[in-house]
Coordinates of N, CA, C and O in Angstrom, one line a residue:
M1335 N 1.2 -1.1 -0.2 CA -0.3 0.5 0.5 C 1.1 1.1 0.0 O 0.4 2.5 -1.1
L1336 N 2.0 1.6 0.6 CA 2.7 2.3 1.0 C 3.9 2.4 -0.9 O 3.8 3.9 -0.9
K1337 N 4.2 1.3 -1.5 CA 4.3 1.4 -3.1 C 3.4 2.4 -3.6 O 3.4 3.2 -4.3
Y1338 N 1.9 1.8 -3.7 CA 1.0 2.9 -3.9 C 1.0 4.0 -3.7 O 0.8 4.7 -5.0
T1339 N 0.8 4.3 -2.8 CA 0.8 6.0 -2.3 C 2.1 6.1 -2.6 O 2.0 7.9 -3.2
E1340 N 3.3 5.9 -2.5 CA 4.4 6.5 -3.2 C 4.0 7.0 -4.7 O 4.5 8.1 -5.3
L1341 N 3.8 5.7 -5.5 CA 3.7 6.0 -6.9 C 2.2 7.3 -6.9 O 3.0 8.2 -8.2
I1342 N 1.9 7.1 -6.1 CA 0.3 8.4 -6.9 C 1.2 9.3 -6.7 O 1.4 10.3 -7.3
Y1343 N 1.7 10.0 -5.3 CA 2.7 11.0 -4.7 C 3.5 11.6 -6.1 O 3.2 13.1 -6.7
K1344 N 4.4 10.5 -7.2 CA 5.3 11.1 -7.4 C 4.3 11.1 -9.0 O 5.0 12.2 -9.8
M1345 N 3.5 10.6 -9.6 CA 2.0 10.8 -10.9 C 2.2 12.6 -10.4 O 1.9 12.5 -11.3
F1346 N 1.5 12.7 -9.4 CA 1.1 13.9 -9.2 C 1.8 15.0 -8.9 O 2.3 16.2 -10.1
A1347 N 3.8 14.9 -8.6 CA 4.5 15.7 -8.8 C 4.8 15.5 -10.4 O 5.4 16.7 -11.0
M1348 N 5.1 14.9 -11.1 CA 5.3 14.8 -12.4 C 4.4 15.6 -13.3 O 4.4 16.5 -14.3
K1349 N 2.5 15.4 -13.0 CA 2.4 16.0 -13.6 C 2.4 17.8 -13.5 O 1.7 19.0 -14.2
K1350 N 2.4 18.0 -12.2 CA 2.2 19.3 -11.8 C 3.8 20.5 -12.3 O 3.7 21.1 -12.9
F1351 N 5.4 19.1 -12.3 CA 6.2 19.5 -13.2 C 6.2 19.4 -14.4 O 5.8 20.9 -15.1
I1352 N 5.1 19.0 -15.3 CA 4.9 18.6 -16.4 C 3.9 20.2 -16.2 O 4.4 21.1 -18.0
N1353 N 2.8 20.6 -15.8 CA 2.1 21.6 -16.0 C 2.7 23.0 -15.9 O 2.5 23.9 -16.7
I1354 N 4.4 23.0 -14.7 CA 5.0 24.2 -14.3 C 5.7 24.3 -16.3 O 5.4 25.6 -16.7
I1355 N 5.7 23.4 -16.5 CA 7.0 23.6 -18.0 C 6.0 24.1 -19.0 O 6.2 24.6 -19.8
T1356 N 4.7 23.8 -19.5 CA 3.7 23.7 -20.4 C 3.2 25.1 -20.1 O 3.3 26.0 -21.1
M1357 N 3.5 25.8 -19.0 CA 2.6 27.3 -18.8 C 4.2 28.1 -19.5 O 3.8 28.7 -19.6
A1358 N 5.2 27.4 -18.4 CA 6.7 28.6 -18.7 C 6.2 28.7 -20.3 O 6.5 29.7 -21.2
I1359 N 6.4 27.6 -21.1 CA 6.7 27.1 -23.0 C 5.7 28.2 -23.6 O 5.5 29.3 -24.6
A1360 N 4.8 28.5 -22.9 CA 3.4 29.2 -23.4 C 3.6 30.6 -23.2 O 3.3 31.6 -23.8
L1361 N 4.0 30.9 -21.9 CA 4.3 32.6 -21.5 C 5.6 33.0 -22.7 O 5.4 34.4 -23.2
V1362 N 6.1 32.1 -23.0 CA 7.4 32.2 -23.8 C 7.0 32.5 -25.3 O 7.0 33.4 -25.6
A1363 N 5.9 31.7 -25.5 CA 5.4 31.9 -26.9 C 4.1 33.2 -26.7 O 4.3 34.1 -27.8
I1364 N 3.8 33.5 -25.3 CA 3.2 35.0 -25.7 C 3.7 36.2 -25.6 O 3.3 36.8 -26.9
L1365 N 5.2 36.2 -25.2 CA 5.6 37.0 -24.9 C 6.1 37.2 -26.9 O 6.4 38.8 -27.1
Q1366 N 6.5 36.3 -27.4 CA 7.3 36.6 -28.4 C 6.0 37.0 -29.5 O 6.9 37.3 -30.2
V1367 N 5.1 36.7 -29.6 CA 3.6 36.7 -30.1 C 3.9 38.4 -30.3 O 3.4 38.9 -31.1
T1368 N 3.5 39.1 -28.6 CA 3.5 39.8 -28.4 C 4.1 41.0 -29.4 O 3.9 41.9 -29.7
G1369 N 5.7 40.7 -28.8 CA 6.7 41.4 -29.8 C 6.8 41.5 -30.8 O 7.0 42.7 -31.8
S1370 N 6.0 40.1 -31.8 CA 6.1 40.6 -33.1 C 4.6 41.4 -33.1 O 5.0 41.9 -33.8
C1371 N 4.2 41.5 -32.4 CA 2.9 41.8 -33.0 C 3.0 43.5 -32.7 O 2.3 44.2 -33.9
S1372 N 3.9 44.2 -32.3 CA 3.9 45.6 -32.2 C 4.4 45.7 -33.6 O 4.5 47.1 -34.3
K1373 N 5.6 44.8 -33.7 CA 6.5 45.0 -34.9 C 5.5 45.1 -36.4 O 5.7 46.1 -37.2
V1374 N 4.7 44.6 -36.3 CA 3.8 43.8 -37.5 C 2.6 45.6 -36.9 O 2.6 45.7 -38.2
L1375 N 2.1 45.6 -35.8 CA 0.9 46.8 -35.9 C 1.9 48.1 -36.0 O 1.1 49.0 -36.0
S1376 N 3.5 48.5 -36.5 CA 3.8 49.8 -36.6 C 5.0 49.7 -37.7 O 5.0 48.5 -38.2
K1377 N 4.9 50.3 -38.4 CA 5.7 50.9 -39.8 C 6.3 52.1 -39.5 O 6.2 53.3 -39.3
D1378 N 8.2 52.1 -39.9 CA 8.7 53.1 -40.4 C 8.5 53.6 -41.6 O 8.2 52.8 -42.7
I1379 N 8.2 54.8 -41.8 CA 8.6 55.4 -43.1 C 9.6 56.7 -42.7 O 9.6 57.7 -42.2
A1380 N 10.1 56.8 -44.0 CA 11.3 57.9 -44.0 C 10.5 59.1 -44.9 O 9.6 58.8 -46.0
I1381 N 10.9 60.2 -44.5 CA 10.3 61.1 -44.8 C 11.9 61.9 -45.1 O 12.8 62.4 -44.8
N1382 N 12.4 61.7 -47.0 CA 13.7 62.5 -47.4 C 13.5 63.9 -47.9 O 12.5 64.2 -48.2
N1383 N 14.6 64.4 -47.8 CA 15.0 65.5 -48.7 C 13.8 66.7 -48.3 O 13.8 67.5 -49.2
V1384 N 14.1 66.5 -46.9 CA 13.4 68.4 -45.7 C 14.7 69.3 -46.6 O 15.1 69.2 -45.8
K1385 N 13.5 69.7 -47.5 CA 14.5 71.4 -47.9 C 14.2 72.9 -47.2 O 13.2 72.5 -47.6
L1386 N 15.3 73.2 -46.8 CA 14.6 74.6 -46.2 C 16.2 76.5 -47.0 O 17.1 75.4 -46.7
Q1387 N 15.8 76.4 -47.4 CA 16.4 77.8 -48.2 C 16.7 78.6 -47.4 O 15.9 79.5 -47.2
F1388 N 17.9 79.4 -46.9 CA 17.7 80.4 -46.6 C 18.8 81.7 -46.2 O 20.3 81.0 -46.7
D1389 N 19.0 82.7 -46.8 CA 20.0 83.3 -46.3 C 21.2 83.7 -44.9 O 20.4 84.1 -44.0
I1390 N 22.7 83.6 -44.7 CA 22.9 83.7 -43.5 C 23.9 85.9 -44.0 O 24.7 85.2 -44.9
E1391 N 23.8 86.8 -43.2 CA 24.0 87.7 -43.7 C 25.4 87.6 -42.9 O 26.2 87.4 -41.6
G1392 N 26.7 88.2 -44.1 CA 28.0 88.5 -43.4 C 28.1 89.1 -42.4 O 27.7 90.3 -42.3
T1393 N 29.5 89.4 -41.8 CA 30.1 90.3 -41.1 C 30.8 91.6 -41.5 O 30.7 92.5 -41.1
K1394 N 30.8 91.5 -43.0 CA 32.1 92.4 -43.8 C 32.8 92.4 -43.6 O 33.9 92.9 -43.9
T1395 N 33.0 91.9 -42.3 CA 34.8 92.2 -42.0 C 35.8 91.1 -41.5 O 36.8 90.9 -42.5
K1396 N 35.5 90.6 -40.9 CA 36.1 88.8 -40.6 C 34.5 88.1 -40.3 O 34.0 88.4 -39.3
A1397 N 35.1 86.9 -40.3 CA 34.4 85.6 -40.2 C 34.4 85.5 -38.8 O 35.5 85.9 -37.7
G1398 N 33.2 85.2 -38.0 CA 32.5 86.0 -36.8 C 33.7 84.0 -36.2 O 33.7 83.5 -36.8
E1399 N 33.9 85.3 -34.5 CA 34.5 83.9 -33.9 C 33.9 84.0 -32.9 O 33.6 82.4 -32.2
T1400 N 32.1 83.9 -32.6 CA 31.5 83.8 -31.7 C 30.4 82.9 -32.6 O 30.2 82.7 -33.6
E1401 N 29.6 82.3 -31.7 CA 28.2 81.4 -31.5 C 27.1 82.2 -32.2 O 26.3 83.2 -31.2
D1402 N 26.7 82.7 -33.1 CA 25.5 83.9 -33.8 C 24.2 82.5 -33.7 O 24.1 81.9 -34.6
V1403 N 23.0 83.7 -34.0 CA 22.2 82.6 -34.3 C 21.7 82.6 -36.3 O 21.9 84.3 -36.4
L1404 N 21.8 81.9 -36.8 CA 22.0 82.0 -38.3 C 21.0 82.1 -39.2 O 20.4 82.3 -40.2
Y1405 N 19.8 81.1 -38.2 CA 18.1 81.1 -38.8 C 18.3 80.7 -37.4 O 18.0 79.8 -37.1
E1406 N 16.9 81.4 -37.7 CA 15.0 80.4 -36.8 C 13.9 81.3 -37.5 O 14.0 82.0 -38.3
G1407 N 13.2 79.9 -37.2 CA 11.8 79.8 -38.1 C 11.7 78.1 -38.4 O 12.3 77.4 -37.6
D1408 N 10.0 78.2 -39.0 CA 9.9 76.7 -39.1 C 10.4 76.1 -40.0 O 10.4 76.5 -40.8
L1409 N 10.7 75.2 -39.5 CA 10.7 73.3 -40.8 C 9.5 72.6 -41.4 O 9.0 72.4 -40.4
D1410 N 9.1 73.3 -42.5 CA 7.7 72.4 -43.1 C 8.2 71.1 -43.4 O 8.7 70.9 -44.1
I1411 N 8.3 70.2 -42.6 CA 8.5 68.7 -42.5 C 7.7 67.7 -44.1 O 7.7 67.2 -44.5
N1412 N 5.9 68.1 -43.4 CA 5.0 67.5 -44.3 C 4.6 66.4 -44.5 O 4.3 65.8 -45.6
I1413 N 5.2 65.6 -42.9 CA 4.7 64.5 -42.5 C 3.2 63.8 -43.3 O 2.7 62.8 -43.9
T1414 N 2.3 64.8 -42.5 CA 1.0 64.2 -43.4 C 0.7 63.9 -44.8 O -0.5 62.9 -45.0
A1415 N 1.0 65.1 -45.4 CA 1.1 64.5 -47.1 C 1.6 63.2 -47.6 O 0.6 62.2 -48.2
E1416 N 2.7 62.7 -46.9 CA 3.8 62.0 -47.1 C 2.7 60.7 -46.9 O 3.2 59.1 -47.2
L1417 N 2.2 60.7 -45.5 CA 1.9 59.8 -44.8 C 0.4 59.0 -45.8 O -0.5 58.4 -45.9
E1418 N -0.3 60.6 -46.0 CA -1.7 60.5 -46.9 C -1.5 59.8 -48.1 O -2.4 59.0 -48.4
K1419 N -0.3 59.8 -48.7 CA 0.1 59.1 -50.2 C 0.0 57.2 -49.8 O -0.4 56.7 -50.3
Q1420 N 0.1 57.3 -48.6 CA 0.7 55.4 -48.2 C -0.9 55.1 -47.9 O -0.4 53.9 -47.0
G1421 N -2.1 56.0 -47.5 CA -3.0 55.3 -46.8 C -2.4 55.6 -45.7 O -3.6 54.9 -44.9
L1422 N -2.0 56.6 -45.0 CA -1.8 56.4 -43.5 C -2.3 57.6 -43.0 O -2.7 58.7 -43.4
S1423 N -2.6 57.9 -41.6 CA -3.1 58.8 -41.1 C -1.7 59.7 -40.2 O -1.4 58.8 -39.2
A1424 N -1.8 60.5 -39.9 CA -0.4 61.2 -38.6 C -1.2 61.1 -37.5 O -0.6 61.2 -36.5
K1425 N -2.6 60.7 -37.2 CA -3.3 61.0 -35.8 C -2.5 59.9 -34.9 O -2.2 59.9 -33.6
N1426 N -1.7 58.9 -35.6 CA -0.9 57.7 -35.1 C 0.6 57.7 -35.2 O 1.1 56.3 -35.0
L1427 N 1.0 59.0 -35.1 CA 1.8 59.0 -35.3 C 2.7 59.0 -33.8 O 2.6 58.7 -32.8
K1428 N 4.2 57.9 -34.1 CA 4.6 57.3 -32.6 C 5.7 57.9 -32.1 O 5.7 58.0 -31.1
S1429 N 6.3 58.1 -33.5 CA 8.1 59.0 -33.1 C 8.3 59.7 -34.2 O 7.6 59.0 -35.4
L1430 N 9.0 60.8 -34.1 CA 9.8 61.0 -34.7 C 11.3 61.0 -34.8 O 11.3 61.6 -33.9
N1431 N 12.1 60.7 -35.7 CA 13.5 61.0 -35.4 C 14.3 61.5 -36.7 O 13.8 61.3 -37.9
L1432 N 15.6 62.6 -36.6 CA 16.1 62.8 -37.3 C 17.0 61.8 -38.0 O 18.0 61.8 -37.2
K1433 N 17.2 61.5 -39.0 CA 18.4 60.4 -39.9 C 19.7 61.4 -39.9 O 20.4 60.4 -39.4
N1434 N 19.6 61.8 -40.7 CA 20.9 62.8 -41.4 C 20.6 64.1 -42.0 O 19.2 64.7 -42.3
G1435 N 21.5 65.0 -42.3 CA 20.8 66.2 -42.5 C 22.3 66.6 -43.2 O 23.7 66.2 -42.7
R1436 N 22.2 67.6 -43.5 CA 23.6 68.3 -44.5 C 23.7 69.7 -44.8 O 22.3 70.3 -44.8
L1437 N 24.6 70.9 -45.0 CA 24.5 72.0 -45.3 C 24.7 72.3 -46.7 O 26.1 72.0 -46.8
E1438 N 24.2 72.8 -47.7 CA 24.6 72.4 -49.1 C 24.5 74.1 -49.7 O 23.8 75.1 -49.6
L1439 N 25.7 74.6 -50.2 CA 25.8 75.5 -50.8 C 24.6 75.8 -52.0 O 25.0 75.7 -52.9
V1440 N 24.4 77.5 -51.9 CA 23.8 77.8 -53.0 C 24.3 78.8 -54.0 O 25.0 78.6 -54.4
S1441 N 24.8 79.5 -52.9 CA 25.4 81.1 -53.7 C 26.3 81.9 -52.6 O 26.0 81.8 -51.0
P1442 N 27.5 82.7 -52.5 CA 28.3 83.0 -53.6 C 29.2 81.7 -54.2 O 29.3 80.8 -53.2
A1443 N 29.2 80.8 -55.1 CA 30.4 80.2 -55.7 C 31.5 80.4 -55.2 O 31.6 81.1 -55.5
G1444 N 32.4 79.4 -54.8 CA 33.3 78.7 -54.6 C 33.8 79.4 -53.0 O 34.2 79.6 -52.5
F1445 N 32.6 79.9 -52.5 CA 32.2 80.1 -50.7 C 32.8 78.9 -50.2 O 32.2 77.7 -50.5
D1446 N 33.6 79.1 -49.1 CA 34.2 77.7 -48.8 C 33.7 77.4 -47.2 O 33.5 78.1 -46.4
M1447 N 32.4 76.3 -47.1 CA 31.7 76.0 -46.7 C 32.3 75.2 -45.1 O 31.9 75.1 -44.0
N1448 N 33.7 75.2 -44.9 CA 34.4 75.3 -43.6 C 33.9 76.1 -42.7 O 34.0 75.7 -41.8
V1449 N 33.6 77.6 -43.0 CA 33.8 77.8 -41.7 C 32.4 78.1 -41.2 O 32.2 78.2 -39.9
F1450 N 31.1 76.5 -41.6 CA 30.5 76.1 -40.7 C 30.7 74.5 -39.5 O 30.0 74.2 -39.3
K1451 N 31.9 74.9 -39.8 CA 32.5 73.6 -39.1 C 31.8 74.0 -37.8 O 32.2 75.1 -37.1
G1452 N 31.4 73.4 -37.1 CA 31.0 73.3 -35.7 C 29.4 74.1 -35.5 O 28.8 74.4 -34.5
M1453 N 28.8 74.0 -36.3 CA 27.0 74.6 -36.2 C 26.1 73.9 -35.8 O 26.5 72.8 -36.2
K1454 N 25.3 74.2 -35.1 CA 24.2 73.8 -34.5 C 22.8 74.1 -35.0 O 22.8 75.1 -35.2
L1455 N 22.2 73.1 -34.6 CA 20.6 72.8 -34.8 C 20.1 72.4 -33.9 O 19.8 71.2 -32.8
Y1456 N 18.7 73.1 -33.3 CA 18.6 73.0 -32.0 C 16.4 73.1 -32.8 O 16.3 73.4 -34.0
F1457 N 16.0 71.9 -32.1 CA 14.6 71.8 -32.9 C 14.0 72.4 -31.0 O 14.3 72.7 -30.0
G1458 N 13.1 73.1 -31.8 CA 11.9 73.4 -30.2 C 12.5 75.0 -30.1 O 13.1 75.5 -30.5
D1459 N 11.4 76.3 -29.4 CA 11.0 76.7 -29.4 C 12.1 77.5 -27.5 O 13.2 76.7 -27.5
N1460 N 12.6 78.8 -27.7 CA 13.7 78.9 -26.9 C 13.3 78.2 -25.6 O 14.3 78.5 -24.8
D1461 N 11.6 78.5 -24.8 CA 11.6 78.1 -23.4 C 12.1 76.6 -23.9 O 12.2 75.6 -22.7
N1462 N 12.3 75.6 -25.0 CA 12.1 74.1 -25.0 C 13.1 74.0 -26.2 O 12.5 72.9 -27.2
K1463 N 14.1 74.7 -26.1 CA 15.1 74.5 -27.4 C 16.0 72.9 -26.5 O 16.7 73.2 -26.0
V1464 N 16.6 72.1 -28.0 CA 16.9 70.9 -27.7 C 17.9 70.7 -29.2 O 18.0 70.8 -30.4
I1465 N 19.3 70.5 -28.7 CA 20.4 70.6 -30.0 C 19.7 68.9 -30.5 O 20.2 68.3 -29.6
V1466 N 19.8 69.1 -31.2 CA 19.2 67.8 -32.4 C 20.9 67.4 -33.2 O 21.2 65.9 -33.9
A1467 N 22.2 68.5 -33.6 CA 23.0 67.8 -34.6 C 24.0 69.0 -34.9 O 23.7 70.1 -34.2
K1468 N 25.1 68.8 -35.3 CA 26.5 69.4 -35.1 C 27.1 69.0 -36.5 O 27.3 68.1 -36.7
A1469 N 27.5 70.4 -37.0 CA 28.0 70.3 -38.1 C 29.8 69.5 -37.8 O 30.1 71.0 -37.6
N1470 N 29.6 68.5 -38.2 CA 30.9 68.1 -37.5 C 32.1 67.6 -38.9 O 33.1 67.4 -38.5
E1471 N 31.6 67.8 -40.0 CA 32.5 67.7 -40.6 C 32.1 68.2 -41.9 O 30.8 68.8 -42.1
V1472 N 33.1 68.3 -43.4 CA 32.8 68.9 -44.4 C 33.6 68.3 -45.1 O 34.8 68.2 -45.5
K1473 N 32.6 67.7 -45.9 CA 33.2 66.8 -47.2 C 32.9 67.8 -49.2 O 31.7 68.0 -49.1
N1474 N 33.7 67.9 -49.5 CA 33.1 68.6 -51.2 C 31.9 69.7 -50.7 O 31.4 69.9 -51.9
N1475 N 32.8 70.4 -49.9 CA 32.4 72.0 -49.9 C 30.7 71.3 -49.1 O 30.0 72.7 -49.5
V1476 N 30.2 70.6 -48.9 CA 29.1 70.5 -47.8 C 29.2 70.0 -46.6 O 29.6 69.1 -46.0
A1477 N 28.3 70.6 -45.5 CA 28.7 70.6 -44.1 C 28.0 69.2 -43.5 O 26.1 69.5 -43.8
Y1478 N 28.3 68.6 -43.1 CA 27.3 67.7 -42.8 C 27.4 67.4 -41.0 O 28.2 67.4 -40.5
F1479 N 26.2 66.7 -40.6 CA 25.6 67.1 -39.5 C 25.5 65.6 -38.6 O 25.4 64.5 -39.2
T1480 N 26.3 65.5 -37.3 CA 26.1 64.2 -36.8 C 24.6 64.3 -35.6 O 25.0 65.8 -35.3
I1481 N 24.0 64.2 -35.7 CA 22.6 63.4 -35.2 C 23.2 63.5 -33.6 O 23.5 62.2 -33.0
N1482 N 22.4 64.2 -33.0 CA 23.0 64.5 -31.4 C 21.5 63.9 -30.3 O 22.1 63.6 -29.3
A1483 N 20.5 63.8 -31.0 CA 19.3 64.0 -30.4 C 18.1 63.0 -30.6 O 17.9 63.0 -32.3
S1484 N 17.2 62.0 -30.3 CA 16.5 61.3 -31.2 C 14.7 62.0 -30.2 O 14.6 63.0 -29.6
G1485 N 14.2 60.7 -31.1 CA 12.6 61.3 -29.9 C 11.7 62.6 -30.1 O 11.6 63.3 -29.1
L1486 N 12.0 63.5 -31.7 CA 11.6 64.8 -31.6 C 10.2 65.1 -32.2 O 10.0 66.0 -31.9
K1487 N 9.0 63.8 -31.6 CA 8.2 63.9 -32.0 C 7.3 65.4 -31.2 O 6.4 65.6 -31.5
K1488 N 7.9 65.5 -29.9 CA 7.4 66.6 -28.6 C 7.7 67.9 -29.8 O 6.7 68.6 -29.1
F1489 N 7.9 68.1 -30.9 CA 7.9 69.2 -31.1 C 7.9 69.8 -32.6 O 7.3 70.3 -33.1
L1490 N 7.4 68.9 -32.7 CA 6.1 68.8 -34.1 C 4.8 69.5 -33.9 O 3.7 68.9 -32.7
N1491 N 4.5 70.1 -34.9 CA 2.9 71.4 -34.4 C 3.0 71.8 -35.8 O 3.3 72.3 -36.3
N1492 N 1.7 70.3 -36.1 CA 0.5 71.5 -37.8 C 2.5 70.7 -38.7 O 2.2 71.6 -39.6
D1493 N 2.6 69.7 -38.6 CA 3.9 69.5 -39.9 C 4.7 70.0 -39.7 O 5.9 69.8 -40.7
K1494 N 5.1 70.8 -38.4 CA 6.3 72.2 -38.7 C 7.2 72.0 -37.7 O 6.2 72.0 -36.3
I1495 N 8.6 72.0 -37.6 CA 9.5 72.4 -36.1 C 9.9 73.3 -35.9 O 10.8 74.0 -37.4
H1496 N 9.7 74.1 -35.1 CA 11.0 75.4 -35.3 C 12.2 75.5 -34.9 O 12.6 74.4 -33.9
I1497 N 13.0 75.3 -35.2 CA 14.3 75.9 -35.3 C 15.1 76.7 -35.4 O 14.9 77.6 -35.7
T1498 N 16.1 76.7 -35.1 CA 17.4 77.6 -34.8 C 18.4 77.0 -34.7 O 19.1 76.1 -34.8
I1499 N 19.4 77.4 -35.9 CA 20.9 77.6 -36.5 C 21.5 78.1 -35.9 O 21.5 79.3 -36.3
T1500 N 22.7 78.0 -35.2 CA 24.0 79.0 -34.6 C 25.4 78.1 -35.3 O 25.5 77.2 -35.6
G1501 N 26.0 78.8 -35.5 CA 27.1 79.0 -35.4 C 28.1 79.9 -35.8 O 27.6 81.3 -35.4
P1502 N 29.4 80.0 -36.4 CA 29.7 81.1 -36.6 C 29.5 81.9 -37.7 O 28.8 81.2 -38.8
R1503 N 29.5 83.8 -38.4 CA 29.3 84.1 -39.0 C 30.1 84.6 -40.3 O 31.6 84.8 -39.7
P1504 N 29.6 84.3 -41.2 CA 30.7 84.5 -42.3 C 30.9 86.0 -42.5 O 30.1 86.5 -42.2
I1505 N 32.1 85.8 -43.5 CA 32.5 87.3 -43.9 C 31.4 87.5 -45.2 O 30.4 88.4 -44.4
D1506 N 31.0 87.2 -45.9 CA 29.8 87.5 -46.7 C 28.8 86.4 -46.9 O 28.1 85.9 -45.9
N1507 N 27.6 87.9 -46.8 CA 26.1 86.7 -47.3 C 26.7 85.6 -48.2 O 26.7 85.2 -49.1
V1508 N 25.6 84.9 -47.5 CA 26.0 83.3 -48.1 C 24.1 82.9 -48.5 O 23.8 83.2 -47.4
R1509 N 24.1 82.5 -49.2 CA 22.6 81.9 -49.5 C 23.2 79.9 -49.0 O 24.1 79.5 -50.1
V1510 N 22.3 79.1 -48.7 CA 22.4 78.0 -48.3 C 21.0 76.8 -48.4 O 19.5 77.7 -48.1
T1511 N 21.1 75.8 -48.3 CA 20.1 75.0 -48.5 C 20.2 73.9 -47.7 O 21.2 72.9 -47.2
L1512 N 19.1 73.8 -46.0 CA 19.6 72.5 -45.3 C 18.9 71.5 -45.7 O 17.5 71.8 -46.2
I1513 N 19.7 70.3 -45.6 CA 18.6 69.5 -46.3 C 18.6 68.2 -45.6 O 19.6 67.8 -44.8
T1514 N 17.5 68.0 -45.0 CA 17.4 66.2 -43.4 C 16.0 65.6 -44.0 O 15.2 65.4 -44.9
D1515 N 16.8 64.3 -43.6 CA 16.0 63.1 -43.8 C 15.4 62.5 -42.1 O 16.0 62.6 -41.6
Y1516 N 14.5 62.2 -42.1 CA 13.7 61.4 -41.1 C 13.4 60.1 -41.3 O 12.9 59.8 -42.2
V1517 N 12.7 60.2 -39.8 CA 12.1 58.2 -40.1 C 11.1 58.4 -38.9 O 11.2 59.5 -37.9
V1518 N 9.8 58.4 -39.6 CA 9.2 58.3 -38.5 C 7.8 57.1 -38.3 O 8.2 56.1 -39.2
N1519 N 7.2 56.7 -37.6 CA 7.0 55.4 -37.4 C 5.3 55.3 -36.6 O 5.1 56.4 -36.2
I1520 N 4.8 55.0 -37.5 CA 3.1 55.1 -37.0 C 2.6 53.5 -36.9 O 3.1 52.7 -37.4
G1521 N 1.8 53.8 -35.8 CA 0.5 52.8 -35.8 C -0.1 52.0 -36.6 O -0.9 53.5 -37.2
L1522 N -0.3 51.3 -36.8 CA -1.3 50.8 -38.1 C -2.9 50.5 -36.9 O -3.5 50.3 -38.1
L1523 N -2.7 50.5 -36.7 CA -4.3 50.3 -35.5 C -5.0 51.5 -35.1 O -4.0 52.1 -34.2

C-alpha cells in the first residue's frame, strides 16, 4: 500500500512539473507573439530631402568667432501629405527621428563651407530648445551633421518644427540649403 501511495505522489509531482513546464513554454510563446505584433502593428516611413533654403548675413569684416543665430524659423516637414500618399494618418504617429542632415551651398560660387564647421541645429522654441545635430564634417564643400538627439515628435506642431541654427557668421552673405531626412513610426491600428 505504501508503494502505491508513493507512486501516486510521484505521478502528481510529475504532472505538476509538466504543467509548470507547459505554462513556461506558453508564456514564452505569448511574449514572442506580443513582440512580433507590436512590430507588425507599426511601420517606419522615411521622409527624405526636407529642404529649407535661407540666407546668412555676413559680417563684412572678418569671420565671426562667436556663435550667432544664423537662422530661426519653422521647418515644414510635411509628414501628413507623405502619410496620406500611403493611406495612413498622422494621428497614429508614434515617433519622429532625424536620420541625417547636411548644409549645401547655393551662392556665392566658391564659398568655403568649412566656416560652418561646428554649426548647431536646435529644435523647439526658446523655452524648450534641444540641440539635435552639429556640423562636424565638411566634405566636397558640404557640411554634414552628426545627430545628437532622438524622440523629436514633441517638437512637431502642424507638420512644422521650430528650428534655430547657430554657428560662426561668415564674412560674406551666403545662401544655403538645409537638407534633412527623417524616420517616422506610425501605428497601424
